[in-house]
CSV table of C-alpha atoms and ligand atoms in Angstrom, one decimal:
chain,number,residue,atom,x,y,z
A,23,MET,CA,0.0,0.0,0.0
A,24,GLU,CA,1.3,3.5,-0.9
A,25,LYS,CA,1.5,5.8,2.1
A,26,ILE,CA,-0.4,9.1,2.3
A,27,LYS,CA,1.8,12.0,1.4
A,28,MET,CA,2.1,15.3,3.2
A,29,THR,CA,3.4,18.7,2.0
A,30,THR,CA,3.8,20.8,5.1
A,31,PRO,CA,5.1,19.5,8.4
A,32,ILE,CA,3.1,19.2,11.6
A,33,VAL,CA,4.9,20.6,14.6
A,34,GLU,CA,5.2,17.8,17.1
A,35,LEU,CA,5.7,18.5,20.8
A,36,ASP,CA,6.7,15.4,22.7
A,37,GLY,CA,6.0,15.2,26.5
A,38,ASP,CA,6.4,13.1,29.6
A,39,GLU,CA,5.8,9.9,31.5
A,40,MET,CA,2.9,7.6,30.4
A,41,THR,CA,1.8,9.9,27.6
A,42,ARG,CA,5.3,10.0,26.2
A,43,LEU,CA,5.2,6.2,25.8
A,44,ILE,CA,1.7,6.4,24.3
A,45,TRP,CA,2.9,9.1,21.9
A,46,ALA,CA,5.5,6.7,20.4
A,47,TRP,CA,3.1,3.8,20.3
A,48,ILE,CA,0.5,5.8,18.4
A,49,LYS,CA,3.1,6.9,15.8
A,50,ASP,CA,4.4,3.3,15.4
A,51,ILE,CA,1.1,1.5,15.4
A,52,LEU,CA,-1.4,3.9,13.9
A,53,ILE,CA,0.3,6.6,11.9
A,54,ASN,CA,3.6,5.6,10.4
A,55,PRO,CA,2.2,2.5,8.7
A,56,PHE,CA,-0.3,4.6,6.7
A,57,VAL,CA,1.1,8.2,6.5
A,58,ASP,CA,4.5,9.4,5.2
A,59,LEU,CA,4.6,11.6,8.3
A,60,LYS,CA,6.3,15.0,8.0
A,61,SER,CA,6.8,16.6,11.3
A,62,GLU,CA,9.1,19.1,12.9
A,63,TYR,CA,10.0,17.5,16.3
A,64,TYR,CA,10.4,19.3,19.6
A,65,ASP,CA,11.1,17.4,22.8
A,66,LEU,CA,9.2,19.1,25.6
A,67,GLY,CA,10.0,16.3,28.0
A,68,LEU,CA,11.1,17.7,31.3
A,69,VAL,CA,14.7,16.5,30.8
A,70,GLU,CA,15.1,18.5,27.6
A,71,ARG,CA,13.3,21.5,29.0
A,72,GLU,CA,15.9,21.6,31.8
A,73,LYS,CA,18.7,21.1,29.3
A,74,THR,CA,17.6,24.0,27.1
A,75,LYS,CA,16.5,26.2,30.0
A,76,ASP,CA,13.0,25.9,28.6
A,77,ALA,CA,14.0,27.5,25.3
A,78,VAL,CA,12.7,24.4,23.5
A,79,THR,CA,9.1,25.3,24.6
A,80,VAL,CA,9.3,28.8,23.1
A,81,GLU,CA,10.9,27.5,19.9
A,82,ALA,CA,8.1,24.9,19.5
A,83,ALA,CA,5.4,27.6,20.0
A,84,ASN,CA,7.1,29.8,17.4
A,85,ALA,CA,7.2,26.8,15.0
A,86,ILE,CA,3.4,26.4,15.4
A,87,LYS,CA,3.1,30.1,14.4
A,88,ARG,CA,5.2,29.4,11.3
A,89,TYR,CA,3.4,26.2,10.2
A,90,GLY,CA,0.0,26.7,11.6
A,91,VAL,CA,-0.6,23.3,13.1
A,92,GLY,CA,0.9,21.6,16.2
A,93,VAL,CA,0.2,18.5,18.2
A,94,LYS,CA,1.2,18.3,21.8
A,95,CYS,CA,1.8,15.5,24.2
A,96,ALA,CA,0.9,16.0,27.9
A,97,THR,CA,3.8,17.4,29.9
A,98,ILE,CA,4.8,17.7,33.6
A,99,THR,CA,4.3,21.1,35.1
A,100,PRO,CA,7.0,21.0,37.8
A,101,ASN,CA,6.2,21.5,41.5
A,102,ALA,CA,8.6,21.2,44.4
A,103,GLN,CA,8.6,17.4,44.3
A,104,ARG,CA,9.4,17.4,40.6
A,105,VAL,CA,12.3,19.8,41.1
A,106,LYS,CA,13.8,17.1,43.4
A,107,GLU,CA,12.8,14.1,41.2
A,108,TYR,CA,14.3,15.7,38.0
A,109,ASN,CA,17.1,17.6,39.7
A,110,LEU,CA,15.9,20.9,38.1
A,111,THR,CA,17.7,24.2,38.4
A,112,GLN,CA,14.3,26.1,38.3
A,113,MET,CA,10.6,25.3,38.7
A,114,TRP,CA,9.9,25.7,35.0
A,115,LYS,CA,6.6,27.2,34.0
A,116,SER,CA,3.7,25.3,32.6
A,117,PRO,CA,4.5,24.6,28.9
A,118,ASN,CA,0.8,25.1,28.1
A,119,GLY,CA,0.9,28.5,29.7
A,120,THR,CA,4.1,29.4,27.7
A,121,VAL,CA,2.6,28.1,24.4
A,122,ARG,CA,-0.6,30.0,25.1
A,123,ALA,CA,1.3,33.2,25.8
A,124,VAL,CA,3.0,33.0,22.4
A,125,LEU,CA,0.0,32.0,20.4
A,126,ASP,CA,-2.7,34.0,22.3
A,127,GLY,CA,-5.8,32.1,22.0
A,128,THR,CA,-8.8,30.2,23.3
A,129,VAL,CA,-9.0,26.6,24.4
A,130,PHE,CA,-11.8,24.5,23.1
A,131,ARG,CA,-12.6,21.2,24.9
A,132,ALA,CA,-15.1,18.7,23.6
A,133,PRO,CA,-16.0,15.1,24.8
A,134,ILE,CA,-15.6,12.2,22.4
A,135,MET,CA,-18.9,10.3,22.5
A,136,VAL,CA,-19.2,6.5,22.0
A,137,LYS,CA,-22.2,4.1,22.4
A,138,GLY,CA,-22.1,2.4,25.7
A,139,ILE,CA,-20.4,5.3,27.6
A,140,THR,CA,-23.5,7.3,28.6
A,141,PRO,CA,-23.5,10.9,29.9
A,142,TYR,CA,-24.9,11.4,33.4
A,143,ILE,CA,-27.4,13.8,31.8
A,144,PRO,CA,-29.5,11.5,29.6
A,145,THR,CA,-30.6,14.3,27.2
A,146,TRP,CA,-27.0,15.1,26.2
A,147,THR,CA,-27.0,13.3,22.9
A,148,SER,CA,-24.4,15.6,21.2
A,149,PRO,CA,-21.1,16.9,22.6
A,150,ILE,CA,-20.9,20.2,24.4
A,151,THR,CA,-17.8,22.2,23.6
A,152,ILE,CA,-16.5,24.6,26.2
A,153,ALA,CA,-14.5,27.6,24.9
A,154,ARG,CA,-12.4,29.0,27.7
A,155,HIS,CA,-10.9,32.4,27.7
A,156,ALA,CA,-7.4,31.8,28.8
A,157,TYR,CA,-6.3,35.2,30.0
A,158,GLY,CA,-6.8,37.5,33.0
A,159,ASP,CA,-9.5,37.8,35.6
A,160,ILE,CA,-8.7,36.1,38.9
A,161,TYR,CA,-5.8,34.2,37.3
A,162,LYS,CA,-3.9,37.5,37.2
A,163,ASP,CA,-5.4,39.3,40.2
A,164,VAL,CA,-3.9,41.1,43.1
A,165,GLU,CA,-5.4,40.5,46.6
A,166,GLY,CA,-5.1,41.9,50.1
A,167,TYR,CA,-6.3,41.4,53.6
A,168,VAL,CA,-7.4,44.6,55.3
A,169,LYS,CA,-7.5,45.0,59.1
A,170,GLN,CA,-10.4,46.5,60.9
A,171,GLY,CA,-10.4,50.3,60.6
A,172,GLY,CA,-8.9,50.1,57.2
A,173,LYS,CA,-10.2,51.2,53.8
A,174,ALA,CA,-9.8,49.9,50.3
A,175,LYS,CA,-9.9,52.2,47.3
A,176,LEU,CA,-9.6,51.7,43.5
A,177,VAL,CA,-7.5,54.4,41.8
A,178,LEU,CA,-7.7,54.6,38.0
A,179,GLU,CA,-5.2,56.7,36.0
A,180,ASP,CA,-5.5,57.3,32.3
A,181,CYS,CA,-5.5,60.3,29.9
A,182,ASP,CA,-8.7,61.5,31.4
A,183,GLY,CA,-7.0,62.0,34.7
A,184,THR,CA,-7.2,60.2,38.0
A,185,ARG,CA,-10.4,58.8,39.6
A,186,GLU,CA,-10.7,57.3,43.0
A,187,VAL,CA,-13.6,55.0,44.1
A,188,GLU,CA,-14.1,53.5,47.5
A,189,VAL,CA,-14.2,49.7,47.4
A,190,PHE,CA,-15.1,49.2,51.0
A,191,ASP,CA,-14.8,50.9,54.4
A,192,PHE,CA,-13.6,48.2,56.8
A,193,ALA,CA,-14.5,50.4,59.9
A,194,LYS,CA,-16.4,47.7,61.7
A,195,THR,CA,-14.6,44.5,60.7
A,196,ALA,CA,-11.5,43.3,58.9
A,197,GLY,CA,-11.9,41.8,55.4
A,198,ILE,CA,-10.5,41.0,52.0
A,199,VAL,CA,-10.2,42.8,48.7
A,200,MET,CA,-9.3,41.8,45.2
A,201,GLY,CA,-8.3,43.7,42.0
A,202,MET,CA,-8.4,42.1,38.6
A,203,HIS,CA,-8.3,43.1,35.0
A,204,ASN,CA,-8.8,42.1,31.4
A,205,THR,CA,-8.0,43.9,28.1
A,206,ASP,CA,-10.0,44.8,25.0
A,207,LYS,CA,-7.4,43.1,22.9
A,208,SER,CA,-7.6,39.8,24.7
A,209,ILE,CA,-11.4,39.8,24.8
A,210,SER,CA,-11.6,40.6,21.1
A,211,SER,CA,-9.2,37.7,20.3
A,212,PHE,CA,-11.3,35.5,22.4
A,213,ALA,CA,-14.5,36.5,20.6
A,214,ARG,CA,-13.0,36.1,17.1
A,215,SER,CA,-11.6,32.6,18.1
A,216,CYS,CA,-15.0,31.6,19.2
A,217,PHE,CA,-16.8,32.9,16.1
A,218,ASN,CA,-14.3,31.2,13.8
A,219,TYR,CA,-14.5,27.9,15.6
A,220,ALA,CA,-18.3,28.0,15.5
A,221,LEU,CA,-18.1,28.5,11.7
A,222,ASP,CA,-15.4,25.9,11.3
A,223,THR,CA,-17.5,23.2,13.2
A,224,ARG,CA,-21.0,24.6,12.2
A,225,GLN,CA,-22.2,24.7,15.7
A,226,PRO,CA,-24.2,27.5,17.4
A,227,LEU,CA,-22.3,29.7,19.9
A,228,TRP,CA,-23.5,30.7,23.3
A,229,PHE,CA,-21.7,33.3,25.5
A,230,ALA,CA,-22.6,34.0,29.0
A,231,ALA,CA,-21.4,36.4,31.8
A,232,LYS,CA,-23.0,38.4,34.6
A,233,ASP,CA,-23.5,41.9,33.1
A,234,THR,CA,-26.5,42.7,35.2
A,235,ILE,CA,-24.4,42.7,38.3
A,236,SER,CA,-21.0,43.6,36.8
A,237,LYS,CA,-22.1,46.6,34.8
A,238,THR,CA,-18.7,47.7,33.5
A,239,TYR,CA,-16.5,44.6,33.6
A,240,ASP,CA,-18.7,41.8,32.4
A,241,HIS,CA,-20.7,44.2,30.3
A,242,ARG,CA,-17.5,45.0,28.4
A,243,PHE,CA,-17.2,41.3,27.4
A,244,LYS,CA,-20.8,41.3,26.2
A,245,ASP,CA,-20.4,44.5,24.2
A,246,ILE,CA,-17.2,43.4,22.5
A,247,PHE,CA,-18.7,40.1,21.5
A,248,ASN,CA,-21.8,41.9,20.1
A,249,GLU,CA,-19.9,44.5,18.2
A,250,ILE,CA,-17.6,42.0,16.5
A,251,PHE,CA,-20.5,39.7,15.7
A,252,GLU,CA,-22.6,42.5,14.1
A,253,LYS,CA,-19.7,43.8,12.1
A,254,GLU,CA,-17.8,40.7,11.0
A,255,TYR,CA,-19.8,37.5,11.5
A,256,LYS,CA,-23.5,38.0,11.4
A,257,GLU,CA,-23.8,37.3,7.7
A,258,LYS,CA,-21.4,34.3,7.8
A,259,PHE,CA,-23.5,32.8,10.6
A,260,GLU,CA,-26.7,33.3,8.7
A,261,LYS,CA,-25.2,31.6,5.7
A,262,ALA,CA,-23.9,28.7,7.8
A,263,GLY,CA,-27.4,28.4,9.4
A,264,ILE,CA,-26.1,28.8,13.0
A,265,GLU,CA,-26.9,31.4,15.7
A,266,TYR,CA,-25.0,33.4,18.3
A,267,PHE,CA,-26.6,34.7,21.4
A,268,TYR,CA,-25.6,36.1,24.8
A,269,THR,CA,-27.3,35.2,28.0
A,270,LEU,CA,-26.6,35.4,31.7
A,271,ILE,CA,-24.3,32.7,33.2
A,272,ASP,CA,-27.0,31.3,35.5
A,273,ASP,CA,-29.5,31.1,32.7
A,274,ALA,CA,-26.8,29.4,30.5
A,275,VAL,CA,-26.2,26.7,33.1
A,276,ALA,CA,-29.9,26.0,33.3
A,277,ARG,CA,-30.3,25.9,29.5
A,278,VAL,CA,-27.2,23.7,29.1
A,279,ILE,CA,-28.6,21.1,31.5
A,280,ARG,CA,-31.9,21.0,29.7
A,281,SER,CA,-30.3,20.9,26.2
A,282,ASN,CA,-29.4,18.1,23.8
A,283,GLY,CA,-25.8,19.5,23.5
A,284,GLY,CA,-24.3,20.3,20.2
A,285,MET,CA,-23.3,23.9,21.0
A,286,ILE,CA,-20.1,25.8,21.8
A,287,TRP,CA,-20.4,27.4,25.2
A,288,ALA,CA,-18.0,30.4,25.5
A,289,CYS,CA,-17.0,31.0,29.1
A,290,LYS,CA,-14.9,33.6,30.9
A,291,ASN,CA,-11.7,32.2,32.4
A,292,TYR,CA,-13.0,31.1,35.8
A,293,ASP,CA,-16.4,29.9,34.5
A,294,GLY,CA,-14.5,27.9,31.8
A,295,ASP,CA,-12.2,26.3,34.4
A,296,VAL,CA,-15.1,25.1,36.5
A,297,MET,CA,-17.5,24.2,33.7
A,298,SER,CA,-15.1,22.2,31.6
A,299,ASP,CA,-14.4,19.8,34.5
A,300,MET,CA,-18.2,19.5,35.1
A,301,VAL,CA,-18.9,18.8,31.4
A,302,ALA,CA,-16.0,16.3,31.1
A,303,THR,CA,-17.1,14.4,34.1
A,304,ALA,CA,-20.7,14.4,33.2
A,305,PHE,CA,-19.8,13.0,29.7
A,306,GLY,CA,-17.9,10.1,31.3
A,307,SER,CA,-14.1,10.6,31.5
A,308,LEU,CA,-11.3,13.1,31.1
A,309,ALA,CA,-9.5,10.5,29.0
A,310,MET,CA,-12.3,11.0,26.4
A,311,MET,CA,-11.9,14.8,26.0
A,312,THR,CA,-10.3,16.6,23.1
A,313,SER,CA,-8.6,20.0,23.5
A,314,VAL,CA,-7.5,22.4,20.9
A,315,LEU,CA,-6.0,25.9,21.3
A,316,VAL,CA,-7.1,28.2,18.5
A,317,SER,CA,-5.2,31.5,18.0
A,318,PRO,CA,-6.9,34.6,16.6
A,319,ASP,CA,-4.6,34.5,13.5
A,320,GLY,CA,-5.6,30.9,12.7
A,321,ASN,CA,-3.0,28.7,14.3
A,322,TYR,CA,-4.0,25.4,15.9
A,323,GLU,CA,-2.5,23.3,18.7
A,324,PHE,CA,-4.1,19.9,19.4
A,325,GLU,CA,-3.6,18.0,22.7
A,326,ALA,CA,-5.3,15.7,25.2
A,327,ALA,CA,-7.1,17.3,28.1
A,328,HIS,CA,-5.6,15.0,30.7
A,329,GLY,CA,-2.1,15.0,32.2
A,330,THR,CA,0.9,12.6,32.0
A,331,VAL,CA,-0.9,9.9,34.1
A,332,THR,CA,1.9,9.6,36.6
A,333,ARG,CA,0.3,6.9,38.7
A,334,HIS,CA,0.2,4.5,35.7
A,335,TYR,CA,3.8,5.4,34.7
A,336,TYR,CA,5.2,4.4,38.0
A,337,LYS,CA,3.4,1.1,37.7
A,338,TYR,CA,4.8,0.7,34.2
A,339,LEU,CA,8.3,1.3,35.5
A,340,LYS,CA,7.8,-1.5,38.0
A,341,GLY,CA,7.1,-3.8,35.1
A,342,GLU,CA,3.4,-3.9,35.6
A,343,GLN,CA,1.0,-3.8,32.6
A,344,THR,CA,-1.1,-0.7,32.4
A,345,SER,CA,-4.3,0.0,30.6
A,346,THR,CA,-4.0,3.7,30.1
A,347,ASN,CA,-6.6,5.2,27.7
A,348,PRO,CA,-4.9,6.7,24.6
A,349,VAL,CA,-8.0,8.0,22.9
A,350,ALA,CA,-7.6,11.7,23.7
A,351,THR,CA,-4.0,11.5,22.4
A,352,ILE,CA,-5.1,9.7,19.3
A,353,PHE,CA,-7.7,12.4,18.7
A,354,ALA,CA,-5.0,15.1,19.1
A,355,TRP,CA,-3.1,13.5,16.3
A,356,SER,CA,-6.2,12.9,14.1
A,357,GLY,CA,-7.3,16.6,14.7
A,358,ALA,CA,-3.9,17.9,13.7
A,359,LEU,CA,-3.7,15.6,10.6
A,360,LYS,CA,-7.2,16.6,9.5
A,361,LYS,CA,-6.4,20.3,9.9
A,362,ARG,CA,-3.1,19.9,8.0
A,363,GLY,CA,-5.1,18.2,5.3
A,364,GLN,CA,-7.7,21.0,5.1
A,365,LEU,CA,-5.1,23.8,5.0
A,366,ASP,CA,-2.9,22.0,2.4
A,367,ASN,CA,-5.9,20.7,0.4
A,368,LEU,CA,-4.8,17.1,0.9
A,369,LYS,CA,-8.1,15.1,0.8
A,370,ASP,CA,-6.4,11.8,1.6
A,371,LEU,CA,-4.8,13.1,4.7
A,372,GLU,CA,-8.0,14.7,5.9
A,373,ALA,CA,-9.9,11.4,5.2
A,374,PHE,CA,-7.2,9.5,7.1
A,375,GLY,CA,-7.8,11.6,10.2
A,376,GLU,CA,-11.6,10.9,9.9
A,377,LYS,CA,-10.9,7.1,9.5
A,378,LEU,CA,-8.6,7.0,12.5
A,379,GLU,CA,-11.3,8.5,14.6
A,380,LYS,CA,-13.9,6.2,13.3
A,381,ALA,CA,-11.7,3.1,13.8
A,382,THR,CA,-11.1,4.2,17.4
A,383,ILE,CA,-14.7,4.7,18.2
A,384,ASP,CA,-15.7,1.4,16.4
A,385,THR,CA,-13.1,-0.5,18.5
A,386,ILE,CA,-14.7,0.7,21.7
A,387,GLU,CA,-18.3,0.2,20.5
A,388,GLU,CA,-17.4,-3.4,19.6
A,389,GLY,CA,-16.3,-4.0,23.2
A,390,TYR,CA,-12.5,-3.6,23.1
A,391,MET,CA,-11.4,-0.9,25.5
A,392,THR,CA,-9.0,0.2,28.3
A,393,GLY,CA,-9.7,-0.3,32.0
A,394,ASP,CA,-11.1,3.1,32.7
A,395,LEU,CA,-13.8,2.7,30.1
A,396,ALA,CA,-14.5,-1.0,31.0
A,397,ALA,CA,-15.4,0.2,34.5
A,398,ILE,CA,-18.2,2.6,33.2
A,399,TYR,CA,-19.3,0.7,30.1
A,400,LYS,CA,-23.1,0.2,29.9
A,401,GLY,CA,-23.4,-1.1,26.3
A,402,ASP,CA,-24.5,-4.6,25.3
A,403,LYS,CA,-21.2,-5.9,23.9
A,404,LYS,CA,-19.0,-8.4,25.8
A,405,VAL,CA,-16.2,-6.2,27.3
A,406,VAL,CA,-12.6,-7.1,26.5
A,407,LYS,CA,-10.3,-5.1,28.7
A,408,LEU,CA,-6.9,-4.5,27.0
A,409,ASN,CA,-3.6,-3.0,27.8
A,410,THR,CA,-2.7,0.2,25.9
A,411,GLU,CA,-0.6,-1.4,23.1
A,412,ASP,CA,-3.1,-4.2,22.5
A,413,PHE,CA,-5.9,-1.6,22.3
A,414,LEU,CA,-3.9,0.4,19.7
A,415,LYS,CA,-3.4,-2.8,17.7
A,416,GLU,CA,-7.2,-3.5,17.7
A,417,ILE,CA,-7.7,0.0,16.3
A,418,ALA,CA,-4.9,-0.6,13.7
A,419,LYS,CA,-6.7,-3.8,12.5
A,420,ARG,CA,-9.9,-1.8,11.8
A,421,LEU,CA,-8.0,1.1,10.2
A,422,ALA,CA,-6.1,-1.2,7.8
B,23,NAP,P1,-3.6,13.1,35.1
B,23,NAP,O1,-2.3,12.7,34.5
B,23,NAP,O2,-4.7,13.6,34.2
B,23,NAP,O3,-4.2,11.8,35.9
B,23,NAP,C1,-5.0,11.8,37.0
B,23,NAP,C2,-5.8,10.5,37.1
B,23,NAP,O4,-6.8,10.5,36.1
B,23,NAP,C3,-4.9,9.3,36.8
B,23,NAP,O5,-4.2,8.8,37.9
B,23,NAP,C4,-6.0,8.3,36.3
B,23,NAP,O6,-6.8,7.8,37.3
B,23,NAP,C5,-6.9,9.2,35.5
B,23,NAP,N1,-6.5,9.4,34.1
B,23,NAP,C6,-6.1,10.5,33.5
B,23,NAP,N2,-5.9,10.3,32.2
B,23,NAP,C7,-6.1,9.0,32.0
B,23,NAP,C8,-6.0,8.1,30.9
B,23,NAP,N3,-5.6,8.6,29.7
B,23,NAP,N4,-6.3,6.8,31.0
B,23,NAP,C9,-6.7,6.3,32.2
B,23,NAP,N5,-6.8,7.1,33.3
B,23,NAP,C10,-6.5,8.4,33.2
B,23,NAP,O7,-3.4,14.2,36.3
B,23,NAP,P2,-2.3,14.2,37.5
B,23,NAP,O8,-2.0,12.9,37.9
B,23,NAP,O9,-2.9,15.2,38.4
B,23,NAP,O10,-1.0,14.9,36.8
B,23,NAP,C11,0.1,14.2,36.3
B,23,NAP,C12,1.1,15.1,35.7
B,23,NAP,O11,0.4,15.7,34.5
B,23,NAP,C13,1.5,16.3,36.5
B,23,NAP,O12,2.9,16.4,36.5
B,23,NAP,C14,0.8,17.5,35.8
B,23,NAP,O13,1.7,18.7,35.9
B,23,NAP,C15,0.7,17.1,34.4
B,23,NAP,N6,-0.5,17.7,33.7
B,23,NAP,C16,-0.3,18.0,32.4
B,23,NAP,C17,-1.3,18.5,31.6
B,23,NAP,C18,-1.0,18.9,30.2
B,23,NAP,O14,0.1,18.8,29.7
B,23,NAP,N7,-2.0,19.3,29.4
B,23,NAP,C19,-2.6,18.6,32.2
B,23,NAP,C20,-2.8,18.2,33.5
B,23,NAP,C21,-1.7,17.7,34.2
B,23,NAP,P3,-6.4,6.4,38.1
B,23,NAP,O15,-5.0,6.6,38.6
B,23,NAP,O16,-7.5,6.3,39.1
B,23,NAP,O17,-6.4,5.3,37.1
B,24,MG,MG1,-9.6,23.2,36.4
């Protein structure tokens, strides 16, 4: 069989622990036999990040800017324990944070649905995609504790002069205060990423905040979304037959629960943090969640939503067999190959991505799966619990 050809490389960001092993197996078993893979390889494993003083992470992010499509393996974000374990000279920052800072974008997360793994909400028959704004608000705030008798004030300085507003007078009791920000530029990028992604995937877009209470801050989000929609996207949405609307966050939560899914739900940073865990869990498993970072100038980075699955890796090192679920990592690869195919007009490559996803889903629906899924499977097939490599081989049989 002749292998599928590529013209532009995919930027490949390798990672750590169990997912690093899974990364190599997926390439060996599912991709290299079928595709003449062109990739520009960056090793983001912690050993290499230490060796390059984390320069490799920035180089990889810049390569994604150059080529437009990247695929990333899960990586360790070091904490004090990792500094010891890997003998690090510094507690290197989260690679995802670094890549996000270079690409500036929005993270879209969607569950992979298969028959037999049923959502906790029975009406959710289509996936719900969460679009999380990944900049500002409480993630970049300043906070303080104010003793009784103190006062907190907000001082604003710009070309209109200086204004001072009292936040609270702590005359009768001590308390706490917080200052946070966002920028028109970042909110506009967020809005455009969401509108583009909705058009790309032909799904309606919901955006929710709390503008009735936060009359300047949250209202600014609402206004920017509306202005950009009216000016740049309204007609495109009408043509695509999809809608955009804004609603209050509490109303959105109620509507999402009653819905059948099938929409993109754009969330401010904190709402997205909380709601994406809720949605992932309600759909079954974090190991069945895709994640893609879309930048406002049209660059894509595909990854799995879970981490490096450390607990399984330590078992593997002891020589025990592990049944770690590779589905989200497979979908990161298929997503990147499909996008590369679309951008380079390579129909075969795009079709390969589709077939890889179908073969993966078929394998599970026929009863072959990893341990995490076997534990929650409610379908009518006899379950065959496999280790990771045997599961990948089952997928390869169907793909061939
Ligand atoms: P994790 O790797 O997501 O794993 C947490 C637990 O979830 C696992 O122990 C396992 O449960 C289950 N799980 C997650 N993915 C699974 C899969 N594919 N198949 C089967 N079970 C799966 O999170 P963590 O243990 O908190 O973090 C480990 C490392 O990953 C940390 O160093 C962290 O910095 C890093 N991390 C990286 C990313 C990223 O690169 N995007 C994201 C999150 C965390 P059981 O043990 O019960 O089987
Ligand atoms: Mg979270």
